[in-house]
Every structure is written in C-alpha cells, then in structure tokens.
Amino acid sequence: MQVIPPAHGIPPVTDHAPPPARDGQDAWQKVRARLLAEVGQATFASWLAPLTLVDVDGDQVTLGVGTRFLRDWIASHYAHRITALWGEELSGIQNARIVIDAGLSAPGDGEPHAAGEPAPASRGSAPRARPLEGALTDLGSPLNGRFTFREFVVGETNELAHAAAQQVAGVDHLPFNPLYLYGGVGLGKTHLLHSIAWCIRGREPGRRVLYLSAERFMYQFVQAIRQKDTVAFKERFRSADVLLIDDIQFICDKESTQEEFLHTLNALVDHRSQVVVSGDRSPSRLDGMEERLRSRLAGGLAVDIHPASYELRLGILREKAAPLGIADAPPEVMEFLAREITSNVRELEMALNRIAAHAALLGGAITLQTTQAVLRDVLVAKERRITIEEIQRRVAAHYNIKPAELSSSRRAQAVVRPRHVAMYLAKQLTSRSLPEIGRKFGKRDHTTVMYAIRRIEELRPRDAALDEDVEFLWRSLEDPTG
Ligand code: ADP
Ligand code: MG
C-alpha cells in the first residue's frame, strides 16, 4: 500500500477518473463486507465506511476518502489488510492506495479545495453580528492552564482521541462535526476539550470559543426560562464559532435541556461552527438520552479513550514527576505506581502528589517502602473493592442471565461468552489465582480459566461489541461509587 504524502496539487480525483469496471465494484463490495466482519460495526462505521472505490488500474486500486485525517488513519492502520483483501478478491491487485477525494467531504466540510490543504479561512456562512461577545464569555467556564496539548501524554489508548482533537483544533474546515469523545472518569476528556480551546484561541483570538459542562448548560437554560429570556439564551449559544460541551451524560433524563441542546447543536453544525462533546460512554449507551440526540452525537465522529495502558501510565508519571520536583524518584517507584494504580490518570496524579508532598514535608529519599507506606490506604482500598461474586453479578446482569448460570455446566453460547468475560475480568481485577477463579465458576479447572482469558484477549481487538462490553463492565466494576 502506498500512502500519498500530503503533497500539494493532487487534484480531486472524482471529476476525472472513469467509473471503475464492474468486477472492480463487485470485488470492492466483498472487500467491504469482509472488513466489516473483521473490525466490527462500530469501527467500520467510524473509519472505513467513508471509503469509496475510485479506480482500478492494472495491479492497483485507488480508494478515496474525504479528509486527510481519515486518509492517514486508514492508511496507517488498515493498509495491509485492505491490500491483502483486495488481492484475494480480485486477482492481480498488488497495491491499494488511498487518496483524499475532495468530492467526498462530509456535508459542511467546506467548498471543494485542493486535496490535503485546509479550506480557505472563511468559514462559509455570512458573517454574523457579534454584539454578545461579553455575554459569551460569561456563559463559558474558565480553562485550566495545565490542560494543553503539550501536557497531554499520548499512548495507544488515547492516540485516536488525541489525533481527532488536534485535527479539530488545527484546521479550518470541519473534518467531523460534532466530534464526540467518550471514556471513563479521569482519562483526559476534559483535558482534551480544554486543549482544543487553548489551541484555537491561541491561533485565532477572534474566534468565539465556548467551553462549559452540560450541567452548566442546563443551569443557564433553566435560568433563561425562569427569566423569560430564552431567545437571548439561544442567540448567545448560537453565536459561538466553537462550542465545547463537557460531560453530556449530565443531561440524561433531562428532556427539555436535551431538546434545547439538540437545537443548538443543529444550528451550530448548519452554520459550520465546530461542536465537540464529551461523555462517559458511547452514544448508544446514553440511556435516558433522546434517540435523535444520540444519533446526532454518533453522526460526526465518536472516539473513545480507553483506560491507560501500563506504558502510558508510566509515561504520564514521568512527565508529571518533574513539575512536582520528584523527577529523581527511582524507576522502581514509578513502575510500582504504574502497575498498581490502573483505574485512571487522575488517581495516578493524586498518588504522585502525595508522594511529592510527603517527600517535601518530611524530607528523605523516595523509596519503594516509603511509597507503599504513603499509599497504603489507596492500595488496600483497591484490593478490597472487587470480588469474584460481584463480577459474576454484574456480568450476569449485563448479559441478562442468572449469576448461577455462569457456574453451571451449560455450554450454550449465550452463557459461554459471559462466562469467559467474567473469568477474564476476575483475572484482571482481583488478585485471585487461576485455580481459585476456576473454583468459583463451578469447580472448573485452571486451564479452562486460562483458555477463557486467552479467548477474550484474542477477540477484543477484533470484536468491537465485545470490546465495548468488557470495557464497560471493567469500568463500572472499578467505579467506587457504583
Ligand atoms: P476526564 O475529564 O476524562 O474525567 P480529565 O481530563 O479531568 O479526565 O483528566 C484527569 C487528570 O488526568 C487531569 O489532571 C489530566 O491532566 C490528567 N490526564 C489525563 N490523561 C492525561 C494524559 N494522557 N496526559 C497527561 N495528563 C493526563
Ligand atoms: Mg472531565
């Protein structure tokens, strides 16, 4: 697979390319179907569905996609697979290239422009009056000075969200609108939203960038109703060039606020103003949220942030140690923290703060022993929190079966999959050994548990629905308030 560098002057391909031959189209349908089966519905819809067949020529096929960001992402993550599938479906194909096809830009993506180049700086619609500038600042919440792209550490689990956020912050045409970022508590959603705001404000001080939580949006809306001032309310929000709404889950079950937010969202997107929303779960899981709003949120680009991997946790610790004056803490302390504190980045930061405070107040070197002592309560709480019984209860409820069925000898798929998930979570979230876990699942052998764990590990990257189930259960089990 060849990746076209972001060079200049690649003409939009749609106007000139002859329609690909019939067997090319047939093969493309098969390649698409196989990709869908391999990556799962959610990933396919977000990333691969926009691809179209542009041309088949000799041993090369050309696929087009509307934005450079998508082109780069698909090329770097699916290139091999797409080429291989093409080779299997249409003999002789050895190379699949992906180009930016300006004709495919999403609605609202701006005028056709030279591929790879941002659209002209004008954002399309007629300039709107700006009488409410002052009022607009009151609407929003202040930005945290620490929450910038520069301070955001990127790893496998958040690189997609980070890339999408940078894309939104860095170009004038709208690559996807709205952008919806979701993930559990303390994984960097607010940090990314603020980073987008800082970045745009820094580059274009004239742009009206508005950041606030959904809760605050609701509060202001309720106040506007009370003061019979909803027209002004609407106008203020709709005059934003960039609207960033944090923690949308707050307005689940709040019907009229949802209705109002949906109108705001639609108006802004129509005006080609960028909207970025964060939430704690995928759009389809936002219970108590109106269907129209859920599908609107899913309709731009929805990207999830996964819990940080060990490597990312370590990277973040190293990054944050310096400003706290404990950059010289021994590596085994950092590794210990990265291994033990897995739930979210905020807890990682809190642990580090505590160690720094302890060292500053009492002096003395930071060692593994002092660290363990300082964090004893955190570590003990973590150990106590999750039991296998609790995991079984949650998993059974999630899959709508009885907990006892997880320990039964039933082999029906409807029970086997949840059983594997529960065993996998038991291994990840408790310190029980494999034989101990096996015993709790109807006296099964430890090799059965091992098989279950391996099976889930294998399936997660390929089966988006399963991956989301596991992620969701993991998160809710770790949530101390849940
Ligand atoms: P969320 O909004 O998802 O609950 P936050 O954005 O508030 O999480 O992040 C919690 C804390 O963790 C913040 O202090 C933030 O700076 C930090 N943090 C999260 N992810 C990262 C990261 N990748 N790099 C650096 N700091 C991070
Ligand atoms: Mg937040």
mmCIF file of N, CA, C and O in Angstrom, residues 222-272:
data_model
loop_
_atom_site.group_PDB
_atom_site.id
_atom_site.type_symbol
_atom_site.label_atom_id
_atom_site.label_comp_id
_atom_site.label_asym_id
_atom_site.label_seq_id
_atom_site.Cartn_x
_atom_site.Cartn_y
_atom_site.Cartn_z
ATOM 1 N N VAL A 222 -32.201 26.710 32.344
ATOM 2 C CA VAL A 222 -33.280 26.813 33.327
ATOM 3 C C VAL A 222 -33.444 28.263 33.784
ATOM 4 O O VAL A 222 -34.558 28.786 33.899
ATOM 5 N N GLN A 223 -32.315 28.910 33.992
ATOM 6 C CA GLN A 223 -32.375 30.324 34.397
ATOM 7 C C GLN A 223 -33.019 31.191 33.331
ATOM 8 O O GLN A 223 -33.825 32.072 33.628
ATOM 9 N N ALA A 224 -32.669 30.904 32.088
ATOM 10 C CA ALA A 224 -33.230 31.689 30.988
ATOM 11 C C ALA A 224 -34.747 31.526 30.940
ATOM 12 O O ALA A 224 -35.479 32.485 30.704
ATOM 13 N N ILE A 225 -35.203 30.291 31.176
ATOM 14 C CA ILE A 225 -36.653 30.064 31.177
ATOM 15 C C ILE A 225 -37.290 30.862 32.298
ATOM 16 O O ILE A 225 -38.297 31.544 32.120
ATOM 17 N N ARG A 226 -36.658 30.796 33.455
ATOM 18 C CA ARG A 226 -37.205 31.488 34.609
ATOM 19 C C ARG A 226 -37.286 32.980 34.353
ATOM 20 O O ARG A 226 -38.248 33.638 34.715
ATOM 21 N N GLN A 227 -36.269 33.498 33.691
ATOM 22 C CA GLN A 227 -36.265 34.950 33.435
ATOM 23 C C GLN A 227 -36.917 35.301 32.104
ATOM 24 O O GLN A 227 -36.767 36.409 31.621
ATOM 25 N N LYS A 228 -37.588 34.328 31.538
ATOM 26 C CA LYS A 228 -38.274 34.532 30.245
ATOM 27 C C LYS A 228 -37.322 35.148 29.223
ATOM 28 O O LYS A 228 -37.632 36.154 28.574
ATOM 29 N N ASP A 229 -36.202 34.534 29.093
ATOM 30 C CA ASP A 229 -35.114 35.128 28.331
ATOM 31 C C ASP A 229 -34.544 34.119 27.341
ATOM 32 O O ASP A 229 -33.383 34.181 26.971
ATOM 33 N N THR A 230 -35.373 33.177 26.912
ATOM 34 C CA THR A 230 -34.808 32.073 26.130
ATOM 35 C C THR A 230 -34.342 32.505 24.745
ATOM 36 O O THR A 230 -33.454 31.883 24.180
ATOM 37 N N VAL A 231 -34.916 33.538 24.220
ATOM 38 C CA VAL A 231 -34.480 33.968 22.888
ATOM 39 C C VAL A 231 -33.018 34.410 22.944
ATOM 40 O O VAL A 231 -32.185 34.000 22.138
ATOM 41 N N ALA A 232 -32.712 35.213 23.962
ATOM 42 C CA ALA A 232 -31.327 35.669 24.125
ATOM 43 C C ALA A 232 -30.404 34.483 24.399
ATOM 44 O O ALA A 232 -29.285 34.412 23.899
ATOM 45 N N PHE A 233 -30.893 33.550 25.195
ATOM 46 C CA PHE A 233 -30.105 32.358 25.504
ATOM 47 C C PHE A 233 -29.709 31.644 24.220
ATOM 48 O O PHE A 233 -28.543 31.332 23.983
ATOM 49 N N LYS A 234 -30.718 31.392 23.383
ATOM 50 C CA LYS A 234 -30.458 30.684 22.120
ATOM 51 C C LYS A 234 -29.438 31.439 21.293
ATOM 52 O O LYS A 234 -28.486 30.862 20.771
ATOM 53 N N GLU A 235 -29.644 32.734 21.194
ATOM 54 C CA GLU A 235 -28.789 33.526 20.337
ATOM 55 C C GLU A 235 -27.342 33.507 20.808
ATOM 56 O O GLU A 235 -26.421 33.415 20.018
ATOM 57 N N ARG A 236 -27.184 33.579 22.117
ATOM 58 C CA ARG A 236 -25.818 33.583 22.651
ATOM 59 C C ARG A 236 -25.084 32.310 22.297
ATOM 60 O O ARG A 236 -23.960 32.332 21.827
ATOM 61 N N PHE A 237 -25.731 31.186 22.535
ATOM 62 C CA PHE A 237 -25.042 29.936 22.243
ATOM 63 C C PHE A 237 -24.800 29.774 20.755
ATOM 64 O O PHE A 237 -23.778 29.251 20.333
ATOM 65 N N ARG A 238 -25.760 30.231 19.978
ATOM 66 C CA ARG A 238 -25.621 30.020 18.539
ATOM 67 C C ARG A 238 -24.634 30.963 17.891
ATOM 68 O O ARG A 238 -24.315 30.817 16.725
ATOM 69 N N SER A 239 -24.133 31.935 18.645
ATOM 70 C CA SER A 239 -23.138 32.818 18.049
ATOM 71 C C SER A 239 -21.718 32.305 18.289
ATOM 72 O O SER A 239 -20.758 32.939 17.892
ATOM 73 N N ALA A 240 -21.595 31.155 18.922
ATOM 74 C CA ALA A 240 -20.256 30.602 19.142
ATOM 75 C C ALA A 240 -19.694 30.053 17.833
ATOM 76 O O ALA A 240 -20.439 29.554 17.000
ATOM 77 N N ASP A 241 -18.383 30.181 17.655
ATOM 78 C CA ASP A 241 -17.733 29.554 16.500
ATOM 79 C C ASP A 241 -17.329 28.129 16.834
ATOM 80 O O ASP A 241 -17.274 27.258 15.979
ATOM 81 N N VAL A 242 -16.984 27.939 18.095
ATOM 82 C CA VAL A 242 -16.605 26.607 18.550
ATOM 83 C C VAL A 242 -17.274 26.391 19.898
ATOM 84 O O VAL A 242 -17.103 27.185 20.812
ATOM 85 N N LEU A 243 -18.055 25.341 20.008
ATOM 86 C CA LEU A 243 -18.725 25.049 21.271
ATOM 87 C C LEU A 243 -18.226 23.711 21.802
ATOM 88 O O LEU A 243 -18.280 22.702 21.095
ATOM 89 N N LEU A 244 -17.713 23.733 23.032
ATOM 90 C CA LEU A 244 -17.212 22.503 23.645
ATOM 91 C C LEU A 244 -18.052 22.196 24.875
ATOM 92 O O LEU A 244 -18.080 22.994 25.819
ATOM 93 N N ILE A 245 -18.743 21.083 24.861
ATOM 94 C CA ILE A 245 -19.643 20.729 25.961
ATOM 95 C C ILE A 245 -19.122 19.473 26.644
ATOM 96 O O ILE A 245 -18.966 18.424 26.018
ATOM 97 N N ASP A 246 -18.846 19.606 27.929
ATOM 98 C CA ASP A 246 -18.224 18.517 28.691
ATOM 99 C C ASP A 246 -19.290 17.703 29.432
ATOM 100 O O ASP A 246 -20.281 18.261 29.905
ATOM 101 N N ASP A 247 -19.070 16.411 29.545
ATOM 102 C CA ASP A 247 -19.913 15.541 30.377
ATOM 103 C C ASP A 247 -21.393 15.595 30.010
ATOM 104 O O ASP A 247 -22.248 15.887 30.851
ATOM 105 N N ILE A 248 -21.673 15.262 28.793
ATOM 106 C CA ILE A 248 -23.049 15.317 28.295
ATOM 107 C C ILE A 248 -23.979 14.385 29.080
ATOM 108 O O ILE A 248 -25.185 14.598 29.141
ATOM 109 N N GLN A 249 -23.388 13.363 29.728
ATOM 110 C CA GLN A 249 -24.252 12.411 30.461
ATOM 111 C C GLN A 249 -25.071 13.109 31.555
ATOM 112 O O GLN A 249 -26.078 12.583 32.004
ATOM 113 N N PHE A 250 -24.640 14.303 31.963
ATOM 114 C CA PHE A 250 -25.394 15.028 32.992
ATOM 115 C C PHE A 250 -26.816 15.348 32.572
ATOM 116 O O PHE A 250 -27.689 15.514 33.399
ATOM 117 N N ILE A 251 -27.037 15.464 31.275
ATOM 118 C CA ILE A 251 -28.397 15.830 30.882
ATOM 119 C C ILE A 251 -29.228 14.627 30.433
ATOM 120 O O ILE A 251 -30.284 14.783 29.838
ATOM 121 N N CYS A 252 -28.745 13.407 30.733
ATOM 122 C CA CYS A 252 -29.595 12.233 30.535
ATOM 123 C C CYS A 252 -30.833 12.445 31.419
ATOM 124 O O CYS A 252 -30.715 12.969 32.533
ATOM 125 N N ASP A 253 -31.967 12.067 30.924
ATOM 126 C CA ASP A 253 -33.241 12.220 31.642
ATOM 127 C C ASP A 253 -33.704 13.660 31.797
ATOM 128 O O ASP A 253 -34.692 13.920 32.467
ATOM 129 N N LYS A 254 -32.963 14.583 31.231
ATOM 130 C CA LYS A 254 -33.395 15.989 31.318
ATOM 131 C C LYS A 254 -33.941 16.380 29.945
ATOM 132 O O LYS A 254 -33.232 16.934 29.105
ATOM 133 N N GLU A 255 -35.202 16.087 29.740
ATOM 134 C CA GLU A 255 -35.743 16.142 28.383
ATOM 135 C C GLU A 255 -35.674 17.515 27.717
ATOM 136 O O GLU A 255 -35.229 17.634 26.584
ATOM 137 N N SER A 256 -36.130 18.538 28.443
ATOM 138 C CA SER A 256 -36.201 19.820 27.744
ATOM 139 C C SER A 256 -34.803 20.382 27.496
ATOM 140 O O SER A 256 -34.565 21.034 26.476
ATOM 141 N N THR A 257 -33.853 20.107 28.404
ATOM 142 C CA THR A 257 -32.482 20.553 28.160
ATOM 143 C C THR A 257 -31.910 19.834 26.939
ATOM 144 O O THR A 257 -31.221 20.429 26.112
ATOM 145 N N GLN A 258 -32.216 18.555 26.829
ATOM 146 C CA GLN A 258 -31.748 17.808 25.661
ATOM 147 C C GLN A 258 -32.295 18.399 24.374
ATOM 148 O O GLN A 258 -31.585 18.558 23.388
ATOM 149 N N GLU A 259 -33.581 18.696 24.422
ATOM 150 C CA GLU A 259 -34.241 19.273 23.258
ATOM 151 C C GLU A 259 -33.530 20.568 22.853
ATOM 152 O O GLU A 259 -33.192 20.771 21.699
ATOM 153 N N GLU A 260 -33.275 21.399 23.853
ATOM 154 C CA GLU A 260 -32.641 22.678 23.578
ATOM 155 C C GLU A 260 -31.222 22.466 23.045
ATOM 156 O O GLU A 260 -30.786 23.133 22.111
ATOM 157 N N PHE A 261 -30.518 21.530 23.658
ATOM 158 C CA PHE A 261 -29.149 21.285 23.218
ATOM 159 C C PHE A 261 -29.131 20.762 21.782
ATOM 160 O O PHE A 261 -28.280 21.143 20.988
ATOM 161 N N LEU A 262 -30.090 19.913 21.475
ATOM 162 C CA LEU A 262 -30.157 19.380 20.117
ATOM 163 C C LEU A 262 -30.355 20.511 19.102
ATOM 164 O O LEU A 262 -29.693 20.552 18.067
ATOM 165 N N HIS A 263 -31.247 21.446 19.431
ATOM 166 C CA HIS A 263 -31.456 22.574 18.521
ATOM 167 C C HIS A 263 -30.176 23.383 18.373
ATOM 168 O O HIS A 263 -29.810 23.795 17.277
ATOM 169 N N THR A 264 -29.512 23.630 19.503
ATOM 170 C CA THR A 264 -28.259 24.388 19.460
ATOM 171 C C THR A 264 -27.242 23.678 18.574
ATOM 172 O O THR A 264 -26.609 24.285 17.709
ATOM 173 N N LEU A 265 -27.122 22.380 18.814
ATOM 174 C CA LEU A 265 -26.168 21.576 18.052
ATOM 175 C C LEU A 265 -26.470 21.662 16.563
ATOM 176 O O LEU A 265 -25.581 21.925 15.742
ATOM 177 N N ASN A 266 -27.729 21.472 16.213
ATOM 178 C CA ASN A 266 -28.104 21.510 14.798
ATOM 179 C C ASN A 266 -27.813 22.881 14.192
ATOM 180 O O ASN A 266 -27.289 22.977 13.088
ATOM 181 N N ALA A 267 -28.161 23.923 14.949
ATOM 182 C CA ALA A 267 -27.951 25.272 14.415
ATOM 183 C C ALA A 267 -26.461 25.520 14.176
ATOM 184 O O ALA A 267 -26.060 26.037 13.134
ATOM 185 N N LEU A 268 -25.634 25.112 15.147
ATOM 186 C CA LEU A 268 -24.201 25.365 15.011
ATOM 187 C C LEU A 268 -23.608 24.567 13.856
ATOM 188 O O LEU A 268 -22.805 25.085 13.078
ATOM 189 N N VAL A 269 -24.013 23.320 13.751
ATOM 190 C CA VAL A 269 -23.469 22.499 12.672
ATOM 191 C C VAL A 269 -23.909 23.071 11.319
ATOM 192 O O VAL A 269 -23.122 23.142 10.376
ATOM 193 N N ASP A 270 -25.164 23.517 11.240
ATOM 194 C CA ASP A 270 -25.637 24.146 9.992
ATOM 195 C C ASP A 270 -24.816 25.371 9.646
ATOM 196 O O ASP A 270 -24.536 25.650 8.502
ATOM 197 N N HIS A 271 -24.445 26.120 10.671
ATOM 198 C CA HIS A 271 -23.638 27.334 10.473
ATOM 199 C C HIS A 271 -22.175 27.006 10.273
ATOM 200 O O HIS A 271 -21.342 27.895 10.209
ATOM 201 N N ARG A 272 -21.851 25.750 10.269
ATOM 202 C CA ARG A 272 -20.479 25.279 10.154
ATOM 203 C C ARG A 272 -19.608 25.781 11.304
ATOM 204 O O ARG A 272 -18.462 26.175 11.138
#
